[in-house]
Short mmCIF file of C-alpha atoms in Angstrom, two decimals:
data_model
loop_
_atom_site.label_atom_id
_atom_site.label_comp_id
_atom_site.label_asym_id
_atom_site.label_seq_id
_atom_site.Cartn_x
_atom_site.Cartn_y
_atom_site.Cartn_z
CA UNK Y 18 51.31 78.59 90.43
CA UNK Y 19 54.77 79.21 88.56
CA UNK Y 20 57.38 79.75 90.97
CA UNK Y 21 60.09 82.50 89.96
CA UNK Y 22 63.27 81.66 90.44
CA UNK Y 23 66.36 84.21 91.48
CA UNK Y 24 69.47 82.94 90.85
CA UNK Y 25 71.88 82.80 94.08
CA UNK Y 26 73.33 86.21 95.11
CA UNK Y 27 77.28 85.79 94.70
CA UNK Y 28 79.32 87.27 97.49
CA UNK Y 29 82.57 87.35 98.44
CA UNK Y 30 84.05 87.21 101.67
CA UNK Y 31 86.00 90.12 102.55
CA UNK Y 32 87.73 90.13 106.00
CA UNK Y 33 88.24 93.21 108.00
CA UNK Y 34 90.21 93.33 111.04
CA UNK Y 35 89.89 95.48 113.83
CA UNK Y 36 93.61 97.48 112.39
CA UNK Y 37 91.89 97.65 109.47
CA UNK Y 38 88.88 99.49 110.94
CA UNK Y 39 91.26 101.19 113.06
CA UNK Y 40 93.68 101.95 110.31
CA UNK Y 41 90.44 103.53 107.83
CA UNK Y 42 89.37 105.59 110.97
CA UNK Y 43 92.75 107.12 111.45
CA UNK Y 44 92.73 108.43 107.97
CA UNK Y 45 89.26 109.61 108.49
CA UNK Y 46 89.70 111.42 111.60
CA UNK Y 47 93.02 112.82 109.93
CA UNK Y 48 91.00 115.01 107.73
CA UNK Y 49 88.85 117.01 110.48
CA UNK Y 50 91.81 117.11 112.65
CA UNK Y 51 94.26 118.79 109.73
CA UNK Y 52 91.24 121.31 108.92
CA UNK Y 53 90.75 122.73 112.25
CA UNK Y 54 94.43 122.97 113.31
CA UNK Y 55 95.32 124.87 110.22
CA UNK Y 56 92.65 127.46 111.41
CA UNK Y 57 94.58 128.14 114.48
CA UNK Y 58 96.49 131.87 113.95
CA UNK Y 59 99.91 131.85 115.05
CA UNK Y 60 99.46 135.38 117.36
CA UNK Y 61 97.05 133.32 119.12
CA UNK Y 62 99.19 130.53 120.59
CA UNK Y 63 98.85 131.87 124.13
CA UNK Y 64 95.33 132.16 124.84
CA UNK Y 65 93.06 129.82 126.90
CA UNK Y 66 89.35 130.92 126.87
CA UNK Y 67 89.57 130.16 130.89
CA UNK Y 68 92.75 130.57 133.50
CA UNK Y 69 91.74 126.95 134.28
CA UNK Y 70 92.07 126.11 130.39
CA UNK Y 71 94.70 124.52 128.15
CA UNK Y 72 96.46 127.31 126.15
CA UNK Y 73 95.47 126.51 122.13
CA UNK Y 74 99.07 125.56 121.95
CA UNK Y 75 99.16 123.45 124.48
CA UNK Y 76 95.87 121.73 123.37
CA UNK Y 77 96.81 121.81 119.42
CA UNK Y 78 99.99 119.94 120.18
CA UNK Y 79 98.17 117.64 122.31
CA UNK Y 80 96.07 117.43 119.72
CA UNK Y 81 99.13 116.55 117.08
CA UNK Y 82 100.92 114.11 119.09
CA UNK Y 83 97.25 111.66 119.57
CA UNK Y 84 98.13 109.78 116.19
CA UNK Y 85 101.54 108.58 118.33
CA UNK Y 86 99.46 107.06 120.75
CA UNK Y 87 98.77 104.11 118.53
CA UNK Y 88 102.35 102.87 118.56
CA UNK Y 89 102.74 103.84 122.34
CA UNK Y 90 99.65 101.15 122.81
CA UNK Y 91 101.01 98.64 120.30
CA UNK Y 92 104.36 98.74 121.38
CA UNK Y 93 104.38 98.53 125.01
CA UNK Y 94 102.33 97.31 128.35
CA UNK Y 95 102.51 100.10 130.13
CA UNK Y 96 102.91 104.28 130.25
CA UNK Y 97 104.52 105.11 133.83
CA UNK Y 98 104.62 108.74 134.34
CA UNK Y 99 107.91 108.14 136.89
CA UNK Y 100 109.88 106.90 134.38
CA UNK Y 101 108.29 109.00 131.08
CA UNK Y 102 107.32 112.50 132.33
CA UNK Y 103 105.63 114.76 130.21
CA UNK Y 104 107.25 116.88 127.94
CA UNK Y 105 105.33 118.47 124.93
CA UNK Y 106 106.70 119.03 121.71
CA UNK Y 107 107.52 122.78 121.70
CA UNK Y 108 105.65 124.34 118.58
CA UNK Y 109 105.46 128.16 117.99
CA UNK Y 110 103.59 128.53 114.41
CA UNK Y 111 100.55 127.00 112.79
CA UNK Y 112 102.79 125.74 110.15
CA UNK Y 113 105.15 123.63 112.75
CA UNK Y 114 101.99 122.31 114.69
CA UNK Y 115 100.82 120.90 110.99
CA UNK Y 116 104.26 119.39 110.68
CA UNK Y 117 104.13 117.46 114.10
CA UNK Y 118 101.09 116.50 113.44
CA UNK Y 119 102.22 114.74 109.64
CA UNK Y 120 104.78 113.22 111.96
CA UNK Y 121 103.21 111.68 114.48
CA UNK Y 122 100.30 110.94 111.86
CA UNK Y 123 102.96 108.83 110.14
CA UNK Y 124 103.99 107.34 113.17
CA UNK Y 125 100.32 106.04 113.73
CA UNK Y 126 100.24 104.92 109.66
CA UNK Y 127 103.17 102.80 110.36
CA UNK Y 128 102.27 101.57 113.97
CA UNK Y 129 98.76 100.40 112.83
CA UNK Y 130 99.95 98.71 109.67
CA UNK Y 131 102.06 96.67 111.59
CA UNK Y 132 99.38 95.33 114.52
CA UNK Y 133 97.71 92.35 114.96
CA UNK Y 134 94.09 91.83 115.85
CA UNK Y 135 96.11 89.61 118.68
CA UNK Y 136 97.57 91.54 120.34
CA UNK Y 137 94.49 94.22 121.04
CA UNK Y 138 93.35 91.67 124.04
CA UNK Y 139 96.87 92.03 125.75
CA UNK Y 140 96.76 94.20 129.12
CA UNK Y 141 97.63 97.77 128.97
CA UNK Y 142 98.56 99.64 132.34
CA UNK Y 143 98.90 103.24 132.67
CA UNK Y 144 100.54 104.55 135.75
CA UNK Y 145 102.71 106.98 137.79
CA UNK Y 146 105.06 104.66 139.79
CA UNK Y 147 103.01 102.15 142.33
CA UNK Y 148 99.55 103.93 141.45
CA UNK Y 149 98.06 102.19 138.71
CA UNK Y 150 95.25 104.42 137.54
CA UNK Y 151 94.09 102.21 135.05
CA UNK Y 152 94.62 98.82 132.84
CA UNK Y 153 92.44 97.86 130.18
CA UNK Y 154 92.93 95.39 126.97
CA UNK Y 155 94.81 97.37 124.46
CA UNK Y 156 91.60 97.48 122.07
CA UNK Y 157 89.80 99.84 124.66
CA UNK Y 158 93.29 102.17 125.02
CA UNK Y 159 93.59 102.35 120.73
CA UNK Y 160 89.31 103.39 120.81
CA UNK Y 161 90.60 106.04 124.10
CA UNK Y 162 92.63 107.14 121.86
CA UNK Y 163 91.04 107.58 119.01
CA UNK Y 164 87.85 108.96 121.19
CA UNK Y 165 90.58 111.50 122.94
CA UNK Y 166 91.22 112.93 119.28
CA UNK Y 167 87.78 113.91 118.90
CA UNK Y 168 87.29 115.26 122.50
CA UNK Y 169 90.03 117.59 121.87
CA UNK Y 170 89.50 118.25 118.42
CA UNK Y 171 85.75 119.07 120.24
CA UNK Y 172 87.30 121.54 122.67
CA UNK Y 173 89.53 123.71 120.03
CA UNK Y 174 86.45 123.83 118.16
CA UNK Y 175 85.25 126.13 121.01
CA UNK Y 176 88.19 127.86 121.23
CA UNK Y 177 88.06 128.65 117.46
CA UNK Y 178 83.96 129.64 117.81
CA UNK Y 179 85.14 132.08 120.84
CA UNK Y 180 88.07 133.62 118.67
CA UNK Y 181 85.44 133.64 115.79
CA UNK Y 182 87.10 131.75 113.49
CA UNK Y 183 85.63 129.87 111.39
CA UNK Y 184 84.66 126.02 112.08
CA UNK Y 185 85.39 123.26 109.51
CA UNK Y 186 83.00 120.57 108.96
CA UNK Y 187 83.59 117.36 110.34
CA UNK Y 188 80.75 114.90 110.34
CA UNK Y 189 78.55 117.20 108.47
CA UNK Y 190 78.26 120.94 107.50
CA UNK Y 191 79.17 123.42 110.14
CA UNK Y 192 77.50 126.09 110.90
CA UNK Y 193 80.57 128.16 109.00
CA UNK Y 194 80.78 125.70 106.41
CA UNK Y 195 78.00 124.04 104.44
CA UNK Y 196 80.03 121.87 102.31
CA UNK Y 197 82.30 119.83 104.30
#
């Protein structure tokens, strides 16, 4: 019996860190995100599809600001609300919503590029004064993040649907669009 021989399969080693994965996924996401917040008419700012709702301003800019999360994670321990209330970027057009969002997208570019897989086991603590609602490695707070961006991107998707305008594809064809 004649044996074939293959010669050895060459391969190189390539190493990926989680930044890196998190740093290709940012660009990825940044795609969808940019498509459906460019559908968003400026006369319709103001409306909420529910009184209990976000207004699609106040979710878009949500939205926008997500990518700034990544250095808020990298950067610090903590978030406490006492000392770092809320205050949301105040955007009145679909063309200044797009512009935030290229900000704080670059914010996340430069953020990511400059963590260290080391770092992602640290502690992260998010809290409002002495209630600590949650702390968690800061590898689980960069994938909340992340996840958040698609949740929301999810919910304005609905909001678009309701309004009737059209929805991009993301992952695949939409039902709007069959070449995403």
């Amino acid at each position: 019996m004649t044996m074939i021989q293959t010669p050895p399969v060459q391969t190189t080693a390539a190493t990926t860190t989680l930044i890196d994965i998190f740093a290709k996924e940012l660009e990825q996401e940044a795609v969808t995100t940019r498509k459906m917040l460019e559908r968003i008419p400026d006369d319709k700012f103001s409306w909420q599809p529910h009184p209990k709702s976000m207004t699609i301003k106040r979710l878009a800019t949500h939205i926008a600001e997500l990518p700034t999360w990544i250095g808020m994670t990298l950067t610090t321990n903590e978030l406490d609300f006492s000392n770092n209330p809320y205050a949301p970027v105040d955007v009145n057009t679909t063309a200044e919503l797009l512009e935030y969002f290229e900000k704080s997208l670059e914010d996340g570019r430069k953020h990511i590029a400059m963590g260290r897989d080391e770092q992602l086991s640290d502690p992260w603590t998010l809290r409002d004064g002495d209630t600590i609602y949650d702390t968690s490695p800061k590898l689980a707070v960069l994938r909340m993040s992340f996840n958040q961006i698609v949740h929301h991107r999810a919910q304005l998707g609905v909001y678009l649907r309701l309004l009737n305008i059209p929805i991009p594809g993301s992952y695949g064809p939409s039902a709007d669009e069959m070449d995403f």
